Each structure stands twice: as structure tokens, then as C-alpha cells.
PDB file of C-alpha atoms in Angstrom:
ATOM      1  CA  GLU A   1       8.874   9.547  16.395  1.00 63.00           C
ATOM      2  CA  ALA A   2       8.373  11.213  13.018  1.00 81.00           C
ATOM      3  CA  GLY A   3       6.618   9.172  10.371  1.00 93.00           C
ATOM      4  CA  VAL A   4       7.426   8.808   6.703  1.00 96.00           C
ATOM      5  CA  THR A   5       7.344  12.176   4.983  1.00 97.00           C
ATOM      6  CA  GLN A   6       6.984  12.939   1.308  1.00 98.00           C
ATOM      7  CA  PHE A   7       7.515  16.088  -0.692  1.00 97.00           C
ATOM      8  CA  PRO A   8       5.790  17.662  -2.476  1.00 98.00           C
ATOM      9  CA  SER A   9       2.245  16.738  -1.523  1.00 97.00           C
ATOM     10  CA  HIS A  10       1.004  17.777  -4.956  1.00 97.00           C
ATOM     11  CA  SER A  11       2.703  18.407  -8.272  1.00 98.00           C
ATOM     12  CA  VAL A  12       1.189  19.508 -11.544  1.00 98.00           C
ATOM     13  CA  ILE A  13       3.490  19.412 -14.553  1.00 97.00           C
ATOM     14  CA  GLU A  14       3.164  19.382 -18.297  1.00 97.00           C
ATOM     15  CA  LYS A  15       3.856  16.382 -20.453  1.00 97.00           C
ATOM     16  CA  GLY A  16       7.549  16.202 -21.253  1.00 97.00           C
ATOM     17  CA  GLN A  17       8.691  17.966 -18.085  1.00 97.00           C
ATOM     18  CA  THR A  18      10.699  16.430 -15.273  1.00 97.00           C
ATOM     19  CA  VAL A  19       9.534  15.925 -11.710  1.00 98.00           C
ATOM     20  CA  THR A  20      11.410  14.672  -8.668  1.00 98.00           C
ATOM     21  CA  LEU A  21       9.598  13.247  -5.683  1.00 98.00           C
ATOM     22  CA  ARG A  22      11.277  12.911  -2.321  1.00 98.00           C
ATOM     23  CA  CYS A  23      10.731  10.497   0.530  1.00 98.00           C
ATOM     24  CA  ASP A  24      12.191  10.596   4.019  1.00 97.00           C
ATOM     25  CA  PRO A  25      11.689   7.264   5.768  1.00 96.00           C
ATOM     26  CA  ILE A  26      11.376   6.691   9.482  1.00 95.00           C
ATOM     27  CA  SER A  27      14.795   7.043  11.053  1.00 93.00           C
ATOM     28  CA  GLY A  28      16.569   3.712  11.323  1.00 91.00           C
ATOM     29  CA  HIS A  29      14.438   1.948   8.738  1.00 92.00           C
ATOM     30  CA  ASP A  30      16.709   0.222   6.249  1.00 91.00           C
ATOM     31  CA  ASN A  31      13.899  -0.805   3.913  1.00 93.00           C
ATOM     32  CA  LEU A  32      12.274   1.789   1.682  1.00 95.00           C
ATOM     33  CA  TYR A  33       9.564   1.147  -0.892  1.00 96.00           C
ATOM     34  CA  TRP A  34       7.870   3.132  -3.606  1.00 97.00           C
ATOM     35  CA  TYR A  35       4.310   2.372  -4.695  1.00 97.00           C
ATOM     36  CA  ARG A  36       1.924   4.084  -7.084  1.00 97.00           C
ATOM     37  CA  ARG A  37      -1.834   4.255  -7.332  1.00 95.00           C
ATOM     38  CA  VAL A  38      -3.243   5.312 -10.661  1.00 93.00           C
ATOM     39  CA  MET A  39      -6.801   6.667 -10.487  1.00 86.00           C
ATOM     40  CA  GLY A  40      -9.316   3.887  -9.934  1.00 80.00           C
ATOM     41  CA  LYS A  41      -6.690   1.156  -9.905  1.00 88.00           C
ATOM     42  CA  GLU A  42      -5.008  -0.828  -7.175  1.00 92.00           C
ATOM     43  CA  ILE A  43      -1.821   0.312  -5.519  1.00 95.00           C
ATOM     44  CA  LYS A  44       1.181  -1.152  -7.334  1.00 96.00           C
ATOM     45  CA  PHE A  45       4.717  -1.780  -6.172  1.00 95.00           C
ATOM     46  CA  LEU A  46       7.490   0.110  -7.950  1.00 97.00           C
ATOM     47  CA  LEU A  47      10.717  -0.746  -6.135  1.00 95.00           C
ATOM     48  CA  HIS A  48      12.426  -1.621  -2.880  1.00 94.00           C
ATOM     49  CA  PHE A  49      15.673  -0.345  -1.382  1.00 94.00           C
ATOM     50  CA  VAL A  50      17.657  -1.966   1.372  1.00 92.00           C
ATOM     51  CA  LYS A  51      19.798   0.862   2.631  1.00 93.00           C
ATOM     52  CA  GLU A  52      21.251   2.407  -0.522  1.00 93.00           C
ATOM     53  CA  SER A  53      20.928  -0.697  -2.698  1.00 93.00           C
ATOM     54  CA  LYS A  54      18.049  -1.485  -5.022  1.00 93.00           C
ATOM     55  CA  GLN A  55      16.754  -4.858  -3.859  1.00 91.00           C
ATOM     56  CA  ASP A  56      13.883  -5.146  -6.317  1.00 92.00           C
ATOM     57  CA  GLU A  57      12.908  -2.750  -9.066  1.00 94.00           C
ATOM     58  CA  SER A  58      10.635  -5.127 -10.936  1.00 93.00           C
ATOM     59  CA  GLY A  59       7.687  -2.745 -10.703  1.00 94.00           C
ATOM     60  CA  MET A  60       9.320   0.249 -12.350  1.00 95.00           C
ATOM     61  CA  PRO A  61       7.231   0.913 -15.460  1.00 92.00           C
ATOM     62  CA  ASN A  62      10.008   2.023 -17.817  1.00 91.00           C
ATOM     63  CA  ASN A  63      13.341   3.797 -18.020  1.00 93.00           C
ATOM     64  CA  ARG A  64      11.734   7.217 -17.616  1.00 96.00           C
ATOM     65  CA  PHE A  65      11.641   6.465 -13.908  1.00 97.00           C
ATOM     66  CA  LEU A  66      14.823   6.700 -11.853  1.00 97.00           C
ATOM     67  CA  ALA A  67      14.981   6.076  -8.124  1.00 97.00           C
ATOM     68  CA  GLU A  68      17.928   6.773  -5.871  1.00 97.00           C
ATOM     69  CA  ARG A  69      18.617   6.506  -2.189  1.00 96.00           C
ATOM     70  CA  THR A  70      21.688   8.469  -1.275  1.00 85.00           C
ATOM     71  CA  GLY A  71      23.579   7.165   1.735  1.00 87.00           C
ATOM     72  CA  GLY A  72      20.705   4.921   2.662  1.00 83.00           C
ATOM     73  CA  THR A  73      18.638   7.803   4.027  1.00 92.00           C
ATOM     74  CA  TYR A  74      16.112   9.712   1.936  1.00 96.00           C
ATOM     75  CA  SER A  75      15.064   8.598  -1.518  1.00 98.00           C
ATOM     76  CA  THR A  76      14.104  10.403  -4.688  1.00 98.00           C
ATOM     77  CA  LEU A  77      12.007   9.228  -7.596  1.00 98.00           C
ATOM     78  CA  LYS A  78      12.527  11.154 -10.812  1.00 98.00           C
ATOM     79  CA  VAL A  79      10.237  10.961 -13.802  1.00 97.00           C
ATOM     80  CA  GLN A  80      11.820  12.256 -16.994  1.00 96.00           C
ATOM     81  CA  PRO A  81      10.119  13.008 -19.312  1.00 96.00           C
ATOM     82  CA  ALA A  82       6.694  12.762 -17.737  1.00 97.00           C
ATOM     83  CA  GLU A  83       3.794  11.300 -19.709  1.00 96.00           C
ATOM     84  CA  LEU A  84       0.043  11.600 -19.110  1.00 96.00           C
ATOM     85  CA  GLU A  85      -0.190   8.009 -17.848  1.00 95.00           C
ATOM     86  CA  ASP A  86       2.263   8.815 -15.053  1.00 97.00           C
ATOM     87  CA  SER A  87      -0.456  10.719 -13.214  1.00 97.00           C
ATOM     88  CA  GLY A  88      -1.390   9.182  -9.890  1.00 97.00           C
ATOM     89  CA  VAL A  89      -0.489   9.117  -6.242  1.00 97.00           C
ATOM     90  CA  TYR A  90       3.027   7.993  -5.397  1.00 98.00           C
ATOM     91  CA  PHE A  91       3.464   6.483  -1.970  1.00 97.00           C
ATOM     92  CA  CYS A  92       6.654   5.829  -0.119  1.00 97.00           C
ATOM     93  CA  ALA A  93       6.865   3.339   2.731  1.00 96.00           C
ATOM     94  CA  SER A  94       9.565   2.154   5.072  1.00 94.00           C
ATOM     95  CA  SER A  95      10.066  -0.806   7.347  1.00 92.00           C
ATOM     96  CA  GLN A  96      12.576  -1.868   9.950  1.00 87.00           C
ATOM     97  CA  ASP A  97      12.057  -5.580  10.335  1.00 74.00           C
ATOM     98  CA  LEU A  98      14.012  -8.015   8.199  1.00 65.00           C
ATOM     99  CA  ARG A  99      10.822  -9.558   6.841  1.00 69.00           C
ATOM    100  CA  GLY A 100       9.752  -6.133   5.635  1.00 62.00           C
ATOM    101  CA  THR A 101       6.161  -6.862   6.482  1.00 73.00           C
ATOM    102  CA  GLU A 102       5.223  -3.923   8.705  1.00 86.00           C
ATOM    103  CA  GLN A 103       5.455  -1.153   6.172  1.00 91.00           C
ATOM    104  CA  TYR A 104       4.694   2.409   7.264  1.00 93.00           C
ATOM    105  CA  PHE A 105       3.411   4.716   4.568  1.00 96.00           C
ATOM    106  CA  GLY A 106       3.833   8.386   3.894  1.00 97.00           C
ATOM    107  CA  PRO A 107       0.913  10.600   2.851  1.00 96.00           C
ATOM    108  CA  GLY A 108       1.795  10.325  -0.821  1.00 97.00           C
ATOM    109  CA  THR A 109       2.548  12.758  -3.617  1.00 98.00           C
ATOM    110  CA  ARG A 110      -0.286  13.413  -6.034  1.00 97.00           C
ATOM    111  CA  LEU A 111       1.227  13.870  -9.482  1.00 98.00           C
ATOM    112  CA  THR A 112      -0.847  15.320 -12.288  1.00 97.00           C
ATOM    113  CA  VAL A 113       0.626  15.411 -15.781  1.00 97.00           C
ATOM    114  CA  THR A 114      -1.296  17.640 -18.191  1.00 97.00           C
TER     115      THR A 114
ATOM    116  CA  GLN B   1      -3.557 -10.086 -13.857  1.00 54.00           C
ATOM    117  CA  GLN B   2      -4.960  -9.061 -10.513  1.00 61.00           C
ATOM    118  CA  GLN B   3      -3.654 -11.440  -7.885  1.00 90.00           C
ATOM    119  CA  VAL B   4      -5.758 -10.128  -5.008  1.00 96.00           C
ATOM    120  CA  LYS B   5      -9.435  -9.469  -5.663  1.00 96.00           C
ATOM    121  CA  GLN B   6     -11.303  -7.288  -3.180  1.00 97.00           C
ATOM    122  CA  SER B   7     -15.026  -6.765  -2.771  1.00 96.00           C
ATOM    123  CA  PRO B   8     -17.205  -4.834  -2.454  1.00 97.00           C
ATOM    124  CA  GLN B   9     -15.922  -1.673  -4.094  1.00 96.00           C
ATOM    125  CA  SER B  10     -18.017   0.416  -1.708  1.00 97.00           C
ATOM    126  CA  LEU B  11     -20.016  -0.322   1.403  1.00 97.00           C
ATOM    127  CA  ILE B  12     -22.497   1.608   3.524  1.00 98.00           C
ATOM    128  CA  VAL B  13     -23.186   0.364   7.040  1.00 98.00           C
ATOM    129  CA  GLN B  14     -25.275   1.780   9.839  1.00 98.00           C
ATOM    130  CA  LYS B  15     -23.537   2.841  13.028  1.00 97.00           C
ATOM    131  CA  GLY B  16     -23.240  -0.113  15.339  1.00 97.00           C
ATOM    132  CA  GLY B  17     -23.455  -2.640  12.532  1.00 98.00           C
ATOM    133  CA  ILE B  18     -20.876  -5.104  11.252  1.00 98.00           C
ATOM    134  CA  SER B  19     -18.789  -4.166   8.208  1.00 98.00           C
ATOM    135  CA  ILE B  20     -17.433  -7.054   6.181  1.00 98.00           C
ATOM    136  CA  ILE B  21     -14.895  -6.745   3.375  1.00 98.00           C
ATOM    137  CA  ASN B  22     -13.693  -9.760   1.436  1.00 98.00           C
ATOM    138  CA  CYS B  23     -10.537 -10.617  -0.440  1.00 98.00           C
ATOM    139  CA  ALA B  24      -9.544 -13.609  -2.524  1.00 98.00           C
ATOM    140  CA  TYR B  25      -6.088 -14.507  -3.731  1.00 96.00           C
ATOM    141  CA  GLU B  26      -4.677 -16.839  -6.332  1.00 93.00           C
ATOM    142  CA  ASN B  27      -1.051 -17.394  -5.430  1.00 92.00           C
ATOM    143  CA  THR B  28      -0.603 -20.070  -2.769  1.00 91.00           C
ATOM    144  CA  ALA B  29       2.908 -18.753  -2.109  1.00 91.00           C
ATOM    145  CA  PHE B  30       1.450 -15.731  -0.296  1.00 92.00           C
ATOM    146  CA  ASP B  31       2.175 -16.011   3.412  1.00 91.00           C
ATOM    147  CA  TYR B  32       1.338 -12.600   4.846  1.00 92.00           C
ATOM    148  CA  PHE B  33      -2.022 -10.848   4.576  1.00 95.00           C
ATOM    149  CA  PRO B  34      -2.341  -7.301   5.956  1.00 95.00           C
ATOM    150  CA  TRP B  35      -5.258  -4.920   5.944  1.00 97.00           C
ATOM    151  CA  TYR B  36      -4.608  -1.215   5.558  1.00 97.00           C
ATOM    152  CA  GLN B  37      -6.879   1.699   6.419  1.00 98.00           C
ATOM    153  CA  GLN B  38      -6.608   4.972   4.529  1.00 96.00           C
ATOM    154  CA  PHE B  39      -8.233   8.294   5.358  1.00 96.00           C
ATOM    155  CA  PRO B  40      -8.475  11.074   2.746  1.00 93.00           C
ATOM    156  CA  GLY B  41      -5.172  12.873   2.286  1.00 90.00           C
ATOM    157  CA  LYS B  42      -3.259  10.292   4.285  1.00 93.00           C
ATOM    158  CA  GLY B  43      -1.238   7.265   3.372  1.00 94.00           C
ATOM    159  CA  PRO B  44      -2.404   3.713   4.075  1.00 96.00           C
ATOM    160  CA  ALA B  45      -1.908   2.666   7.696  1.00 95.00           C
ATOM    161  CA  LEU B  46      -1.468  -0.933   8.798  1.00 93.00           C
ATOM    162  CA  LEU B  47      -4.591  -2.024  10.655  1.00 96.00           C
ATOM    163  CA  ILE B  48      -4.199  -5.736  11.265  1.00 95.00           C
ATOM    164  CA  ALA B  49      -2.402  -8.629   9.599  1.00 94.00           C
ATOM    165  CA  ILE B  50      -2.517 -12.422   9.584  1.00 94.00           C
ATOM    166  CA  ARG B  51      -0.382 -15.351   8.474  1.00 92.00           C
ATOM    167  CA  PRO B  52      -1.904 -18.547   7.061  1.00 90.00           C
ATOM    168  CA  ASP B  53      -1.094 -20.661  10.104  1.00 91.00           C
ATOM    169  CA  VAL B  54      -4.079 -19.197  11.971  1.00 93.00           C
ATOM    170  CA  SER B  55      -7.715 -18.912  10.909  1.00 94.00           C
ATOM    171  CA  GLU B  56      -8.619 -15.791  12.828  1.00 96.00           C
ATOM    172  CA  LYS B  57      -6.976 -12.782  14.431  1.00 96.00           C
ATOM    173  CA  LYS B  58      -8.749 -10.189  16.513  1.00 96.00           C
ATOM    174  CA  GLU B  59      -7.609  -6.740  17.597  1.00 95.00           C
ATOM    175  CA  GLY B  60     -10.280  -4.732  19.346  1.00 96.00           C
ATOM    176  CA  ARG B  61     -13.249  -4.320  17.011  1.00 97.00           C
ATOM    177  CA  PHE B  62     -11.276  -5.571  13.994  1.00 97.00           C
ATOM    178  CA  THR B  63     -11.072  -9.257  13.078  1.00 97.00           C
ATOM    179  CA  ILE B  64      -9.445 -11.034  10.165  1.00 96.00           C
ATOM    180  CA  SER B  65     -10.938 -14.369   9.169  1.00 96.00           C
ATOM    181  CA  PHE B  66      -8.698 -16.538   6.991  1.00 96.00           C
ATOM    182  CA  ASN B  67      -9.748 -19.555   4.913  1.00 95.00           C
ATOM    183  CA  LYS B  68      -6.647 -21.170   3.467  1.00 94.00           C
ATOM    184  CA  SER B  69      -8.446 -23.867   1.469  1.00 94.00           C
ATOM    185  CA  ALA B  70     -10.724 -21.308  -0.188  1.00 95.00           C
ATOM    186  CA  LYS B  71      -7.882 -18.805  -0.591  1.00 96.00           C
ATOM    187  CA  GLN B  72      -9.999 -16.091   0.964  1.00 97.00           C
ATOM    188  CA  PHE B  73      -9.668 -13.695   3.849  1.00 97.00           C
ATOM    189  CA  SER B  74     -11.972 -11.058   5.199  1.00 98.00           C
ATOM    190  CA  LEU B  75     -12.026  -8.064   7.514  1.00 98.00           C
ATOM    191  CA  HIS B  76     -14.856  -7.727  10.015  1.00 98.00           C
ATOM    192  CA  ILE B  77     -15.418  -4.444  11.825  1.00 98.00           C
ATOM    193  CA  MET B  78     -17.725  -4.912  14.789  1.00 98.00           C
ATOM    194  CA  ASP B  79     -19.832  -2.077  16.206  1.00 98.00           C
ATOM    195  CA  SER B  80     -18.872   0.108  13.232  1.00 98.00           C
ATOM    196  CA  GLN B  81     -18.470   3.796  14.040  1.00 97.00           C
ATOM    197  CA  PRO B  82     -18.536   6.923  11.829  1.00 97.00           C
ATOM    198  CA  GLY B  83     -14.802   7.301  12.538  1.00 97.00           C
ATOM    199  CA  ASP B  84     -14.248   3.986  10.742  1.00 98.00           C
ATOM    200  CA  SER B  85     -15.320   5.614   7.471  1.00 98.00           C
ATOM    201  CA  ALA B  86     -12.265   5.227   5.253  1.00 98.00           C
ATOM    202  CA  THR B  87     -10.899   3.216   2.349  1.00 97.00           C
ATOM    203  CA  TYR B  88      -9.725  -0.263   3.291  1.00 98.00           C
ATOM    204  CA  PHE B  89      -7.173  -2.259   1.335  1.00 97.00           C
ATOM    205  CA  CYS B  90      -6.270  -5.889   1.625  1.00 97.00           C
ATOM    206  CA  ALA B  91      -2.838  -6.982   0.486  1.00 96.00           C
ATOM    207  CA  ALA B  92      -0.583 -10.009   0.338  1.00 95.00           C
ATOM    208  CA  SER B  93       3.093 -10.784   0.097  1.00 91.00           C
ATOM    209  CA  MET B  94       5.277 -13.824  -0.376  1.00 88.00           C
ATOM    210  CA  ARG B  95       8.089 -15.095   1.769  1.00 82.00           C
ATOM    211  CA  GLY B  96      11.364 -13.644   0.543  1.00 77.00           C
ATOM    212  CA  ASN B  97       9.609 -10.958  -1.493  1.00 79.00           C
ATOM    213  CA  TYR B  98       8.819  -7.752   0.314  1.00 82.00           C
ATOM    214  CA  GLN B  99       6.505  -6.185  -2.213  1.00 89.00           C
ATOM    215  CA  LEU B 100       2.859  -5.965  -1.255  1.00 92.00           C
ATOM    216  CA  ILE B 101       0.240  -7.041  -3.816  1.00 94.00           C
ATOM    217  CA  TRP B 102      -2.881  -4.949  -3.233  1.00 96.00           C
ATOM    218  CA  GLY B 103      -6.597  -5.312  -3.615  1.00 96.00           C
ATOM    219  CA  ALA B 104      -8.445  -2.491  -5.349  1.00 95.00           C
ATOM    220  CA  GLY B 105      -9.804  -1.012  -2.120  1.00 96.00           C
ATOM    221  CA  THR B 106     -13.219  -0.661  -0.467  1.00 97.00           C
ATOM    222  CA  LYS B 107     -14.681   2.702   0.400  1.00 97.00           C
ATOM    223  CA  LEU B 108     -16.548   2.230   3.663  1.00 98.00           C
ATOM    224  CA  ILE B 109     -19.120   4.740   4.879  1.00 98.00           C
ATOM    225  CA  ILE B 110     -20.637   4.377   8.323  1.00 98.00           C
ATOM    226  CA  LYS B 111     -23.944   6.213   8.613  1.00 96.00           C
ATOM    227  CA  PRO B 112     -24.678   7.775  12.021  1.00 91.00           C
TER     228      PRO B 112
END
């Protein structure tokens, strides 16, 4: 069974540009999460989808971040316009169980904004 | 405000020794406490998890000890091996809320 995949693995963009990160969850997993780890800090929750619906987006830092999950399959996270403080590793995770506790993580996308 | 505090930040243990990583939490509404293991270039992988109705859970060489009254939980790695060298994260979540609240991570190095 394929795990959670993320694309790209690395992205380097200039301040003010737009970047879109993609996540493909494990097939059949209704729950999809985005997390972010800024250098030297703890991993922080961004948002949670149940199928195509946003269940909780309390962790989204501001309106420059837009997440979508078309048809309840893959998800995208767009940052527009990117700022220096957006640099970090963005992780996607998915889970099948209703409790959402066993979350399986992708390898992450390392975003560098210069 | 950091809700889950993890220590130490880094740890060096000799092969065959016991590695111990500690976490403390503040919110008594937390009811699920997982530990994740992360190797360089990979995402965090669930290692072992515990709920507050038990004080200890063991899976192979990995044990979680949970102290509800002290609001602390720890990961013990017995007979530590060089392949255990990784970053370990503790986390917590509340019933009805799926988001994981993370500790800052511990970089563990096992010396051969």
C-alpha cells in the first residue's frame, strides 16, 4: 500500500511569489491534515479535512494560505504571496479511523522563501 | 504557549543502553499521547501511543510510561541500537479534536 506522498520535496521561491504544495493521502483515508515545522520550532497543526470539507482550520496562520481538497482525494496548500517567515517543512498526514489518532505522515515539502 | 514540553533537546547514548525522553503536558483534556520517530528526509512515523487509562505500554524495546497525576509521560528505548538514531517527538491530542500538539523533538544519537 502506497504511503502519503507530497510534491515537491523541495521548493525555493522568492518573497512575493506563489507556491502550491500537493499531498496525496493513503487511498481510502477520509482525514487529511497539514502541519508545518519552522526551523528549530515544534511541529504545528495547520488544518484538517474530512473528505472535501474543512473540519478545522484554526492553525492556518493568515489568509495568504489556502488549502483545498478536490473531491476528497488529494489536497493542495497554496501560499500567496509567500513571505520569509513561511519557510519551513510542510507535512501532510492522513488517517482512516474516526478518532483520527493514527496519523500517517508524508516526507514533507521543504519550502525556502528568499 | 507550548502545551507539550519535551526534554532533552538532544541525547547521546551508548549502544545497548537505555534512552529516556520525557514530556510534560498542561492540558488535562488531552487523552491520547503518541510518540513519533523521524529519520532525516522522512516524515514522522508513529512509534507507540498510550491513553491515560493505563500507566505503561510496551512494544518490543519501546515503552511508554505515563503519570497522570504528574501530567508527564516518557519514552524508554531498551537496548538502544545505532538504527534507533533519529529525532523523536511526543505529542498529545484531545477527544473530539484531531489536531496533534507536538513537543519540540529530541535528537537521539546511539554511539556504537
